[in-house]
Tab-separated table of C-alpha atoms and ligand atoms in Angstrom:
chain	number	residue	atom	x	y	z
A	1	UNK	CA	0.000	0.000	0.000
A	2	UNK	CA	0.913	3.280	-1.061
A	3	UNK	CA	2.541	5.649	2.145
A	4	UNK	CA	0.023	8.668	2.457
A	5	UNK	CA	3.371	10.346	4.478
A	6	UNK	CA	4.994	13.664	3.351
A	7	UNK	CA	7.542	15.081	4.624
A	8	UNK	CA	8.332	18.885	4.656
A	9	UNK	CA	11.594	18.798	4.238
A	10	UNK	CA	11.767	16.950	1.171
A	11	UNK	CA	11.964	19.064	-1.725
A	12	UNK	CA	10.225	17.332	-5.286
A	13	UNK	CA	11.088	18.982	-8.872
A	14	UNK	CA	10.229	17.963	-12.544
A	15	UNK	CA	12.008	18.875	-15.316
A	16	UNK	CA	9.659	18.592	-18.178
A	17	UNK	CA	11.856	18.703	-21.351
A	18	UNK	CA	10.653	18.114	-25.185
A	19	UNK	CA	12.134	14.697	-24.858
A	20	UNK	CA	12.511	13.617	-21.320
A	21	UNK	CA	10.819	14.518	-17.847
A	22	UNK	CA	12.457	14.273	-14.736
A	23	UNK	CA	11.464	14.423	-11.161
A	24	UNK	CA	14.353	14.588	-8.195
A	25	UNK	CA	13.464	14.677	-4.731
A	26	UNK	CA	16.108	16.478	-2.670
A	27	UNK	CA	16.360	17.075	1.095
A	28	UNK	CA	16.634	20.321	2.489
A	29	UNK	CA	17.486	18.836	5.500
A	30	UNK	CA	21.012	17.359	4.596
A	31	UNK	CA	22.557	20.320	2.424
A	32	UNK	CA	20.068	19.240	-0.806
A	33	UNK	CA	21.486	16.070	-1.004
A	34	UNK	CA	19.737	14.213	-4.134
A	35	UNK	CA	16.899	11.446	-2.784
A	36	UNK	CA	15.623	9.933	-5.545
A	37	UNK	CA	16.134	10.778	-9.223
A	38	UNK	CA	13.958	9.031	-12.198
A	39	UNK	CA	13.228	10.280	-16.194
A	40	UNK	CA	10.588	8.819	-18.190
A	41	UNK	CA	10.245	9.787	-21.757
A	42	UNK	CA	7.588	12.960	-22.423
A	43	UNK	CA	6.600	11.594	-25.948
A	44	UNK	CA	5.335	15.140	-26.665
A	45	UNK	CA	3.971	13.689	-30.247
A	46	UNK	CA	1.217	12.005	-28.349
A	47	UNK	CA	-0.181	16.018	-27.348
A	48	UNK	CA	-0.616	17.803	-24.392
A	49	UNK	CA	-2.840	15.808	-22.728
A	50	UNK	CA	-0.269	12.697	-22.983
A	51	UNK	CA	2.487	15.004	-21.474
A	52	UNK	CA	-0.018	15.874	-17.980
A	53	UNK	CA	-0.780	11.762	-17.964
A	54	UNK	CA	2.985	11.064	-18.214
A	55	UNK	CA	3.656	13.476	-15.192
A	56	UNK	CA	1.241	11.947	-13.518
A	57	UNK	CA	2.895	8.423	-14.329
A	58	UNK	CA	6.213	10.017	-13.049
A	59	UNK	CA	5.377	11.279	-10.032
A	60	UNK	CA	3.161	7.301	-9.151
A	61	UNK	CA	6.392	5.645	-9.273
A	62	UNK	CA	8.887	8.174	-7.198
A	63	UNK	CA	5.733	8.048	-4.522
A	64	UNK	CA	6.068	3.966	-4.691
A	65	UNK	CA	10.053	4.061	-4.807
A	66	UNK	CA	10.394	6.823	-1.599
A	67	UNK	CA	7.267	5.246	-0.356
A	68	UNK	CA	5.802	9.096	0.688
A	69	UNK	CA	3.517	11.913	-1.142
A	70	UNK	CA	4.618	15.585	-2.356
A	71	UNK	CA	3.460	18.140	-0.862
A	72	UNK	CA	3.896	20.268	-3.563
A	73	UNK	CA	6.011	19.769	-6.744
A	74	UNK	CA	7.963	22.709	-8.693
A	75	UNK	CA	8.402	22.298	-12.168
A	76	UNK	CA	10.483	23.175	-15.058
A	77	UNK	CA	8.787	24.154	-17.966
A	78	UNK	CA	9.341	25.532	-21.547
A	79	UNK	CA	8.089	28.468	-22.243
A	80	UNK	CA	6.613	30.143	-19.127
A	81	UNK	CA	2.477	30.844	-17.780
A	82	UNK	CA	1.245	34.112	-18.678
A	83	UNK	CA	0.463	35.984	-15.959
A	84	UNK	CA	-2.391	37.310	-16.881
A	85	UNK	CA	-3.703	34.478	-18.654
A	86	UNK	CA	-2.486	31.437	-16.671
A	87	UNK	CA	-1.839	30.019	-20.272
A	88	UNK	CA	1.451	28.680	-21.300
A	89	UNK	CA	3.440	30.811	-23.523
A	90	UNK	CA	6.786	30.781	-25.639
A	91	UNK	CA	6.812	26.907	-25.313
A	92	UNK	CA	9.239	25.048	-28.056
A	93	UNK	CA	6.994	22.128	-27.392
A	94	UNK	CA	4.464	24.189	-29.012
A	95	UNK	CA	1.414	21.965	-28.152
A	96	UNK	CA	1.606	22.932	-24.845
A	97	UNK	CA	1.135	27.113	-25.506
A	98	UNK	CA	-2.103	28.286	-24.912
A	99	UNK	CA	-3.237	25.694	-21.956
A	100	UNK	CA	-3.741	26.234	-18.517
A	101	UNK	CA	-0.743	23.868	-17.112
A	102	UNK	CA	-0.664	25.317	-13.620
A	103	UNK	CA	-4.242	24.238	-13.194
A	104	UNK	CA	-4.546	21.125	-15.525
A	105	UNK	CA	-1.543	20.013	-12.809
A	106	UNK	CA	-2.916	20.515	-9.700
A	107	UNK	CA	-5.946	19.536	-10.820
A	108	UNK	CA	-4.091	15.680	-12.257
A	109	UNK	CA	-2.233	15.900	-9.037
A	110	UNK	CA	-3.947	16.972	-6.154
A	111	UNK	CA	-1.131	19.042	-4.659
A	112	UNK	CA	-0.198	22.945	-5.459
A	113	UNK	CA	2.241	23.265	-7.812
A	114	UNK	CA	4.380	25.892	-8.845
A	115	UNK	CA	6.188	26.387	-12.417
A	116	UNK	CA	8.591	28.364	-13.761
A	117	UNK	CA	10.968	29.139	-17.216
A	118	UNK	CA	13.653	26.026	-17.799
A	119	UNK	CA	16.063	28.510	-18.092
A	120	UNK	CA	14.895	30.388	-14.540
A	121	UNK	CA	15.342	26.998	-13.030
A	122	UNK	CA	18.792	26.427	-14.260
A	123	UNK	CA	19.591	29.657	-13.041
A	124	UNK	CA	18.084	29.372	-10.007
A	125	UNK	CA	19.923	26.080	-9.084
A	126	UNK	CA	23.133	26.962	-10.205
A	127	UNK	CA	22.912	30.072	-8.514
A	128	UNK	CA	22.361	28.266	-4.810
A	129	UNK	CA	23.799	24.767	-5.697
A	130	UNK	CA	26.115	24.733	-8.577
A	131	UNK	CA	28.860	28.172	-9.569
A	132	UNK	CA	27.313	30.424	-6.941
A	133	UNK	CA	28.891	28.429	-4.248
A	134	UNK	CA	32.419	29.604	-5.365
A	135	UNK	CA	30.954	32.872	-5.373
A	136	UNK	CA	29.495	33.569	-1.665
A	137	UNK	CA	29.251	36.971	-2.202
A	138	UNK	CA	27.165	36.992	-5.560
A	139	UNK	CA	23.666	38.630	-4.633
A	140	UNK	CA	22.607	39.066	-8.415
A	141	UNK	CA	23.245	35.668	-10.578
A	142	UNK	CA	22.514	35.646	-14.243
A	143	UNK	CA	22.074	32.318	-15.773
A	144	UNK	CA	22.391	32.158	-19.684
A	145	UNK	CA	21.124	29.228	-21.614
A	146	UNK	CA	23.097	29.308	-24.878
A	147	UNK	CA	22.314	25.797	-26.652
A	148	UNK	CA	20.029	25.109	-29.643
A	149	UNK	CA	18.147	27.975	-27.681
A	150	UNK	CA	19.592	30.628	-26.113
A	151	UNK	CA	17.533	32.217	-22.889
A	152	UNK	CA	18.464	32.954	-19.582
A	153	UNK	CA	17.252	33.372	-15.618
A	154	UNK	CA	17.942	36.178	-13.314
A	155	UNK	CA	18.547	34.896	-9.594
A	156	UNK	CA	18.382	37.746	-6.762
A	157	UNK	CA	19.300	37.208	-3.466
A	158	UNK	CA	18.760	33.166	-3.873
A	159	UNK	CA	15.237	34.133	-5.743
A	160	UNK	CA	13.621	33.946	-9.195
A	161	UNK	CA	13.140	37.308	-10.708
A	162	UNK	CA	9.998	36.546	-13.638
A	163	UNK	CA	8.909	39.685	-13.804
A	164	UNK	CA	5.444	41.765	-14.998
A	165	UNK	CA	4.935	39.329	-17.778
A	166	UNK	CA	6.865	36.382	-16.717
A	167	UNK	CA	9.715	36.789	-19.086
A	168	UNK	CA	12.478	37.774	-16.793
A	169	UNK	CA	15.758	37.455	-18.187
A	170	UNK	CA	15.090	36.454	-22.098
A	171	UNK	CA	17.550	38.667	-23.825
A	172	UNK	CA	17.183	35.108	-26.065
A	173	UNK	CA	14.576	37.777	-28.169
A	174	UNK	CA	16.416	40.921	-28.060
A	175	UNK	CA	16.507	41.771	-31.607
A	176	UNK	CA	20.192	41.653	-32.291
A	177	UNK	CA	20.812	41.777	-36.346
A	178	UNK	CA	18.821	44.214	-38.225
A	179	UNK	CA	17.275	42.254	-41.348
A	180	UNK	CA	18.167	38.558	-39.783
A	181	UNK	CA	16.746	35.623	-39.836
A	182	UNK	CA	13.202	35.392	-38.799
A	183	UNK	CA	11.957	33.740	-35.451
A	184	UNK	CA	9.262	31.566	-34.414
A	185	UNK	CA	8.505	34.237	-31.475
A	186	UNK	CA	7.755	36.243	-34.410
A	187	UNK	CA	10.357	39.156	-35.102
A	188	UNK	CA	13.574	38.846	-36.929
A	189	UNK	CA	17.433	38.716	-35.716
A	190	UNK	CA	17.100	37.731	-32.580
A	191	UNK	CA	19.772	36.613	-30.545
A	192	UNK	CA	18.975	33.708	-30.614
A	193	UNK	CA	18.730	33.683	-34.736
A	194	UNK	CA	22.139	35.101	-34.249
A	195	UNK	CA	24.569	32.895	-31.327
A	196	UNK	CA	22.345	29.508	-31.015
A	197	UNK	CA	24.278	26.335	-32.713
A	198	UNK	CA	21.412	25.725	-34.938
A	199	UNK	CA	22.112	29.376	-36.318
A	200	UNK	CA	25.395	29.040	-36.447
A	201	UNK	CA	25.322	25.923	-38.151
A	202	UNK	CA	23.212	27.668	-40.794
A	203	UNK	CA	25.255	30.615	-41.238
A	204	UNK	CA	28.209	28.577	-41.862
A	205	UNK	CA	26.459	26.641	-44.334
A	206	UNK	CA	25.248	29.681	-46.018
A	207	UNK	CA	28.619	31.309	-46.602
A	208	UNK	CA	30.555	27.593	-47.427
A	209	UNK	CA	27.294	25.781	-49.052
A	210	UNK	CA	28.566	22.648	-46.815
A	211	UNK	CA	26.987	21.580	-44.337
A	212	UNK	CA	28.805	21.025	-40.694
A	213	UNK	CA	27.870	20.403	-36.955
A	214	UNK	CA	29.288	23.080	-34.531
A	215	UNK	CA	32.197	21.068	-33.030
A	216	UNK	CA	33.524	20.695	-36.623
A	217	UNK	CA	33.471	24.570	-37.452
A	218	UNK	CA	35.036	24.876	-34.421
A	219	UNK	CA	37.761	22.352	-34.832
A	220	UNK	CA	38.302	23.980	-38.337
A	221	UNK	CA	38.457	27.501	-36.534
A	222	UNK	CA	41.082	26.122	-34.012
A	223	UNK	CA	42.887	24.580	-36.521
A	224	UNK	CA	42.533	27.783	-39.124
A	225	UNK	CA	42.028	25.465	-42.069
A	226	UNK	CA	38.895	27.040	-42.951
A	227	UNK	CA	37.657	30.480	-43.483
A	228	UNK	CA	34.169	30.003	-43.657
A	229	UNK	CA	34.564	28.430	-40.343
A	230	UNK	CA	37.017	31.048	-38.816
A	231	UNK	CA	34.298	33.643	-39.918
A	232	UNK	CA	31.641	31.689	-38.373
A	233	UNK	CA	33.395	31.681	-34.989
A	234	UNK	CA	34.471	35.238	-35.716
A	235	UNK	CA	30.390	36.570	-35.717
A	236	UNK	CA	29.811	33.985	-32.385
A	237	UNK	CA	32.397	35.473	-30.519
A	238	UNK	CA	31.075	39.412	-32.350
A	239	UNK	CA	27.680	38.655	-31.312
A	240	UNK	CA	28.192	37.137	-27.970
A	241	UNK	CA	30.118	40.551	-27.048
A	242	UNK	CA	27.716	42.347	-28.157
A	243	UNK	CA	24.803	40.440	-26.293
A	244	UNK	CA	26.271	39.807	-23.030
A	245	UNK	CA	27.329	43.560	-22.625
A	246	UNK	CA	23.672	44.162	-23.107
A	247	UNK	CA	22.948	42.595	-19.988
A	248	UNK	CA	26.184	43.800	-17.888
A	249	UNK	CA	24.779	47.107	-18.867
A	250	UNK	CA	21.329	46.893	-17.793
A	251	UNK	CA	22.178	44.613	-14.813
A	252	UNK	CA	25.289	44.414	-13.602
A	253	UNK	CA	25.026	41.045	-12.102
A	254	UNK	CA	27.563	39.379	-9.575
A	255	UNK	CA	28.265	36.503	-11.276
A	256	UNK	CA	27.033	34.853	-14.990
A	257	UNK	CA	26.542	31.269	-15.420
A	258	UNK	CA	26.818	29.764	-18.940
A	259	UNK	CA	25.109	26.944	-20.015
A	260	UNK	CA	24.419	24.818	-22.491
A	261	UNK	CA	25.573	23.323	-25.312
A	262	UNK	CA	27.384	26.463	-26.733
A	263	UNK	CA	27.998	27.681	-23.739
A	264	UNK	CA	30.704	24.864	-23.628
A	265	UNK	CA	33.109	26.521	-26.323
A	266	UNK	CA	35.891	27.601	-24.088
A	267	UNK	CA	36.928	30.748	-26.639
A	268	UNK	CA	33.745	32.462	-25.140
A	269	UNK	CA	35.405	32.813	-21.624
A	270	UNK	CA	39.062	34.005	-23.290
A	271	UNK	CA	38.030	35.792	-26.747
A	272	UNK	CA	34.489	36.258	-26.005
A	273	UNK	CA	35.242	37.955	-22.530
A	274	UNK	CA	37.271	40.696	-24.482
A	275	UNK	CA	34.943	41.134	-27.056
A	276	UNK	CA	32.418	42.062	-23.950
A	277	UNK	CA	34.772	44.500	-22.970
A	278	UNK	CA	34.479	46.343	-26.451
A	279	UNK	CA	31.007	46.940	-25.533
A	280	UNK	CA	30.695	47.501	-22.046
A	281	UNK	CA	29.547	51.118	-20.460
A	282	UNK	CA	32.615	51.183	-17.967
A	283	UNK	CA	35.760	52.298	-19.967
A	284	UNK	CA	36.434	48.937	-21.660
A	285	UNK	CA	36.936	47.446	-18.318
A	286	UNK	CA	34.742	44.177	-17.034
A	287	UNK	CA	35.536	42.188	-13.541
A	288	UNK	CA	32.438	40.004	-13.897
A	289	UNK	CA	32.735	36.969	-13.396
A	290	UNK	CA	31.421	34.099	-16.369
A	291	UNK	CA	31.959	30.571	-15.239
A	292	UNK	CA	30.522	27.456	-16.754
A	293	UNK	CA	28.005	25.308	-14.674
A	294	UNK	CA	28.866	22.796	-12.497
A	295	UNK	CA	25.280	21.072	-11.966
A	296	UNK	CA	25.499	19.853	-15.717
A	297	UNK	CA	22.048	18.287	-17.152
A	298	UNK	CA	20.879	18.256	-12.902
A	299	UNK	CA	20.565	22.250	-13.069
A	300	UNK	CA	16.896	22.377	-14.183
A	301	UNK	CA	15.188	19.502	-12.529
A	302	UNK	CA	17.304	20.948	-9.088
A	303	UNK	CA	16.104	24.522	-9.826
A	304	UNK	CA	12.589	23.348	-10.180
A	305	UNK	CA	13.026	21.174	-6.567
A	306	UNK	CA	14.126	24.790	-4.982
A	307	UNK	CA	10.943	26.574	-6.123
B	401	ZN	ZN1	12.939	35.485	-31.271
């Protein structure tokens, strides 16, 4: 029989991805240490109302395996609710925009939820579990996401900022290259369009008419064997100067966090931190610190436990 037990100072969070969800159950009690970890596949083909039944499915079996109940769950979420509509929004599992997941979950559930921005999350847990540890002192932590994406999270003293419309921290959709490629949020050269490794990818192919994954250009870069490739790197490392002084500007944060899959290229912390400095409204000067993360693929599933 099923254990009708919670306990309070177990902490549950899903990660629901386009391809995977993910629940963790950490306790508060002993420094967040990780109780119970399990991923199930989200098969977001099936629609929306597969993806609720599979969270439901998810959360049966951590309550048989820890043998005790959430009280609440915080989750992860593409996209973010509208605050004024309590729709989802901005999703990149696009069957999900437009429903009411907050209360489609509580109601499947039976326990309040909360949800926030994937990207809020891994800022959020990196901030109070991951880099921000090395950085005590930090009271403003940016988290970028820069992958096949690129978004980010603004952490303030150990809390989510989401702001008046819930889209706190997406400089993802500042519109960064007049007459660029267009978006699926709608407008044209944004960030995103500009720095994400799909883009990338598709500039490179535009200028060389081959087609090559991002760790190839890159090797080529390294290696300078290839100008197409060297000029491909050149406009990331332009681009990311350009868009990370943007948000030293308007916020000055403590500490950035860079994740993702792009994130990864080390040039962005050597090259990429000068190019910052080209841009940057304090005599060419930056001390900010821009680490990698160290929570790796944990970050958002963690972040969505500390909601
Ligand atoms: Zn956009």
């Amino acid at each position: 029989m099923k254990s009708s037990i919670t306990n309070p100072t177990h902490l549950w969070g899903i990660d629901l991805g386009g391809t995977k969800i993910e629940c963790a159950v950490l306790d508060k009690s002993n420094d967040l240490a990780v109780i119970c970890r399990k991923r199930i596949p989200t098969e977001a083909d099936k629609g929306y109302q597969h993806i609720i039944s599979q969270i439901v499915k998810l959360v049966n079996l951590v309550i048989e395996e820890i043998d005790e109940q959430p009280a609440q769950i915080g989750f992860a979420t593409p996209g973010v609710l509208d605050p004024a509509t309590l729709t989802m929004k901005n999703c990149n599992t696009v069957c999900m925009n437009g429903q009411p997941m907050h209360e489609d979950l509580e109601k499947a559930l039976g326990i309040p939820v909360k949800l926030a921005n994937d990207a809020n999350c891994f800022a959020l847990a990196e901030a109070l579990m991951g880099a921000g540890k090395n950085f005590p002192k930090a009271e403003l932590v940016f988290g970028v996401i820069m992958g096949t994406g690129v978004g980010g999270g603004l952490v303030v003293h150990g809390k989510v900022i989401s702001g008046h419309h819930g889209i706190g921290g997406e400089w993802g959709h500042n519109i960064i290259e007049e007459g660029g490629d267009s978006c699926y949020c709608g407008k044209a050269g944004c960030v995103e369009k500009v720095i994400a490794g799909p883009a990338l990818e598709k500039y490179y192919q535009k200028i060389s008419g081959d087609s090559l994954k991002l760790k190839e250009i890159l090797e080529r870069y390294l290696a300078n064997t290839d100008e197409f490739a060297t000029a491909t790197i050149e406009r990331l490392l332009e681009y990311y100067g350009r868009g990370i002084s943007t948000l030293i500007n308007v916020l000055d944060p403590d500490l950035i966090v860079i994740g993702g899959g792009v994130g990864n290229i080390d040039l962005l912390y050597t090259e990429g931190y000068e190019r910052i400095k080209k841009y940057i409204f304090n005599n060419k000067k930056i001390s900010t610190p821009i680490v990698k993360p160290i929570l790796g693929d944990s970050a958002g599933v963690f972040g969505a436990a500390l909601l």
